PDB file of C-alpha atoms in Angstrom:
ATOM      1  CA  MET A   1     -11.180 -33.423-179.316  1.00  0.00           C
ATOM      2  CA  ASP A   2      -8.206 -31.205-178.548  1.00  0.00           C
ATOM      3  CA  CYS A   3      -8.549 -28.754-175.725  1.00  0.00           C
ATOM      4  CA  TYR A   4      -6.409 -25.635-175.420  1.00  0.00           C
ATOM      5  CA  VAL A   5      -4.826 -23.988-172.413  1.00  0.00           C
ATOM      6  CA  TYR A   6      -4.190 -20.294-172.945  1.00  0.00           C
ATOM      7  CA  ILE A   7      -2.770 -17.217-171.259  1.00  0.00           C
ATOM      8  CA  LEU A   8      -4.153 -13.768-171.992  1.00  0.00           C
ATOM      9  CA  ARG A   9      -2.634 -10.421-171.063  1.00  0.00           C
ATOM     10  CA  SER A  10      -4.774  -7.331-170.570  1.00  0.00           C
ATOM     11  CA  LEU A  11      -3.532  -4.444-172.693  1.00  0.00           C
ATOM     12  CA  SER A  12      -5.175  -1.964-170.321  1.00  0.00           C
ATOM     13  CA  SER A  13      -3.976  -3.296-166.952  1.00  0.00           C
ATOM     14  CA  GLY A  14      -1.179  -5.789-167.622  1.00  0.00           C
ATOM     15  CA  ARG A  15      -3.100  -8.536-165.776  1.00  0.00           C
ATOM     16  CA  TYR A  16      -2.919 -12.150-166.884  1.00  0.00           C
ATOM     17  CA  TYR A  17      -5.790 -14.582-167.305  1.00  0.00           C
ATOM     18  CA  ILE A  18      -5.336 -18.339-167.657  1.00  0.00           C
ATOM     19  CA  GLY A  19      -8.055 -20.583-169.045  1.00  0.00           C
ATOM     20  CA  GLN A  20      -8.875 -23.575-171.201  1.00  0.00           C
ATOM     21  CA  THR A  21     -11.244 -24.035-174.127  1.00  0.00           C
ATOM     22  CA  GLY A  22     -12.047 -26.100-177.192  1.00  0.00           C
ATOM     23  CA  ASP A  23     -12.094 -23.026-179.484  1.00  0.00           C
ATOM     24  CA  LEU A  24      -9.350 -20.425-179.041  1.00  0.00           C
ATOM     25  CA  SER A  25     -10.624 -17.757-181.417  1.00  0.00           C
ATOM     26  CA  ASP A  26     -14.175 -17.871-180.059  1.00  0.00           C
ATOM     27  CA  ARG A  27     -12.924 -17.701-176.486  1.00  0.00           C
ATOM     28  CA  LEU A  28     -10.667 -14.696-177.164  1.00  0.00           C
ATOM     29  CA  SER A  29     -13.569 -12.966-178.928  1.00  0.00           C
ATOM     30  CA  ARG A  30     -15.822 -13.547-175.913  1.00  0.00           C
ATOM     31  CA  HIS A  31     -13.195 -12.154-173.534  1.00  0.00           C
ATOM     32  CA  ASN A  32     -12.773  -9.043-175.698  1.00  0.00           C
ATOM     33  CA  ALA A  33     -16.530  -8.593-176.144  1.00  0.00           C
ATOM     34  CA  GLY A  34     -16.864  -8.132-172.393  1.00  0.00           C
ATOM     35  CA  THR A  35     -19.269 -11.056-171.965  1.00  0.00           C
ATOM     36  CA  GLU A  36     -17.011 -12.882-169.496  1.00  0.00           C
ATOM     37  CA  PRO A  37     -17.513 -11.306-166.036  1.00  0.00           C
ATOM     38  CA  ALA A  38     -14.023 -12.179-164.756  1.00  0.00           C
ATOM     39  CA  THR A  39     -12.249 -10.436-167.620  1.00  0.00           C
ATOM     40  CA  ALA A  40     -14.694  -7.717-168.734  1.00  0.00           C
ATOM     41  CA  PRO A  41     -13.179  -4.920-166.593  1.00  0.00           C
ATOM     42  CA  TYR A  42      -9.760  -5.386-168.181  1.00  0.00           C
ATOM     43  CA  ILE A  43     -10.446  -5.487-171.941  1.00  0.00           C
ATOM     44  CA  PRO A  44      -8.815  -5.538-174.429  1.00  0.00           C
ATOM     45  CA  TRP A  45      -6.959  -8.850-174.124  1.00  0.00           C
ATOM     46  CA  GLU A  46      -4.210 -10.379-176.240  1.00  0.00           C
ATOM     47  CA  MET A  47      -3.285 -14.045-176.333  1.00  0.00           C
ATOM     48  CA  VAL A  48       0.350 -14.412-175.276  1.00  0.00           C
ATOM     49  CA  TRP A  49       0.577 -18.212-175.085  1.00  0.00           C
ATOM     50  CA  HIS A  50      -1.449 -21.325-175.870  1.00  0.00           C
ATOM     51  CA  ASN A  51      -0.940 -25.066-176.098  1.00  0.00           C
ATOM     52  CA  SER A  52      -3.171 -27.973-177.075  1.00  0.00           C
ATOM     53  CA  LYS A  53      -3.818 -31.035-174.954  1.00  0.00           C
ATOM     54  CA  PRO A  54      -5.514 -34.228-176.139  1.00  0.00           C
ATOM     55  CA  SER A  55      -8.189 -34.117-173.427  1.00  0.00           C
ATOM     56  CA  ARG A  56     -10.038 -31.631-171.258  1.00  0.00           C
ATOM     57  CA  LYS A  57      -8.704 -33.407-168.161  1.00  0.00           C
ATOM     58  CA  GLU A  58      -5.097 -32.773-169.220  1.00  0.00           C
ATOM     59  CA  ALA A  59      -5.908 -29.167-170.127  1.00  0.00           C
ATOM     60  CA  MET A  60      -7.484 -28.591-166.717  1.00  0.00           C
ATOM     61  CA  GLU A  61      -4.421 -30.067-164.981  1.00  0.00           C
ATOM     62  CA  LEU A  62      -2.082 -27.721-166.860  1.00  0.00           C
ATOM     63  CA  GLU A  63      -4.413 -24.765-166.258  1.00  0.00           C
ATOM     64  CA  ARG A  64      -4.326 -25.473-162.513  1.00  0.00           C
ATOM     65  CA  LYS A  65      -0.519 -25.668-162.505  1.00  0.00           C
ATOM     66  CA  LEU A  66      -0.187 -22.370-164.381  1.00  0.00           C
ATOM     67  CA  LYS A  67      -2.653 -20.626-162.059  1.00  0.00           C
ATOM     68  CA  ASN A  68      -0.465 -21.617-159.107  1.00  0.00           C
ATOM     69  CA  LEU A  69       2.626 -19.875-160.512  1.00  0.00           C
ATOM     70  CA  SER A  70       3.690 -16.492-159.169  1.00  0.00           C
ATOM     71  CA  ARG A  71       3.531 -13.598-161.632  1.00  0.00           C
ATOM     72  CA  ALA A  72       7.326 -13.679-162.071  1.00  0.00           C
ATOM     73  CA  ARG A  73       7.336 -17.406-162.791  1.00  0.00           C
ATOM     74  CA  LEU A  74       4.370 -17.069-165.151  1.00  0.00           C
ATOM     75  CA  GLU A  75       6.163 -14.328-167.110  1.00  0.00           C
ATOM     76  CA  SER A  76       9.304 -16.467-167.229  1.00  0.00           C
ATOM     77  CA  PHE A  77       7.205 -19.388-168.534  1.00  0.00           C
ATOM     78  CA  ILE A  78       5.657 -17.192-171.243  1.00  0.00           C
ATOM     79  CA  LYS A  79       9.096 -15.951-172.363  1.00  0.00           C
ATOM     80  CA  LYS A  80      10.496 -19.476-172.437  1.00  0.00           C
ATOM     81  CA  TYR A  81       7.605 -21.021-174.384  1.00  0.00           C
ATOM     82  CA  ASP A  82       6.467 -17.959-176.352  1.00  0.00           C
ATOM     83  CA  GLY A  83       3.891 -18.665-179.003  1.00  0.00           C
ATOM     84  CA  GLY A  84       2.520 -21.993-177.735  1.00  0.00           C
TER      85      GLY A  84
END
């Protein structure tokens, strides 16, 4: 099963959120419904980047790498690979 790594941007605060999931549309819906405690204060969210990986392990590795980027480097990454 493919697993997706994604980056969301809050339309209200400009914050970024990085995560991984097996179902992109369901995950974005949950973030925007306010049911995810980490992201609820900053709704609405838009997906600015995503990419599929063949395994959850690989998705988690990429998620960890992205979470370690500075904001400037993360924004540069999004611009470079826009659209997933």
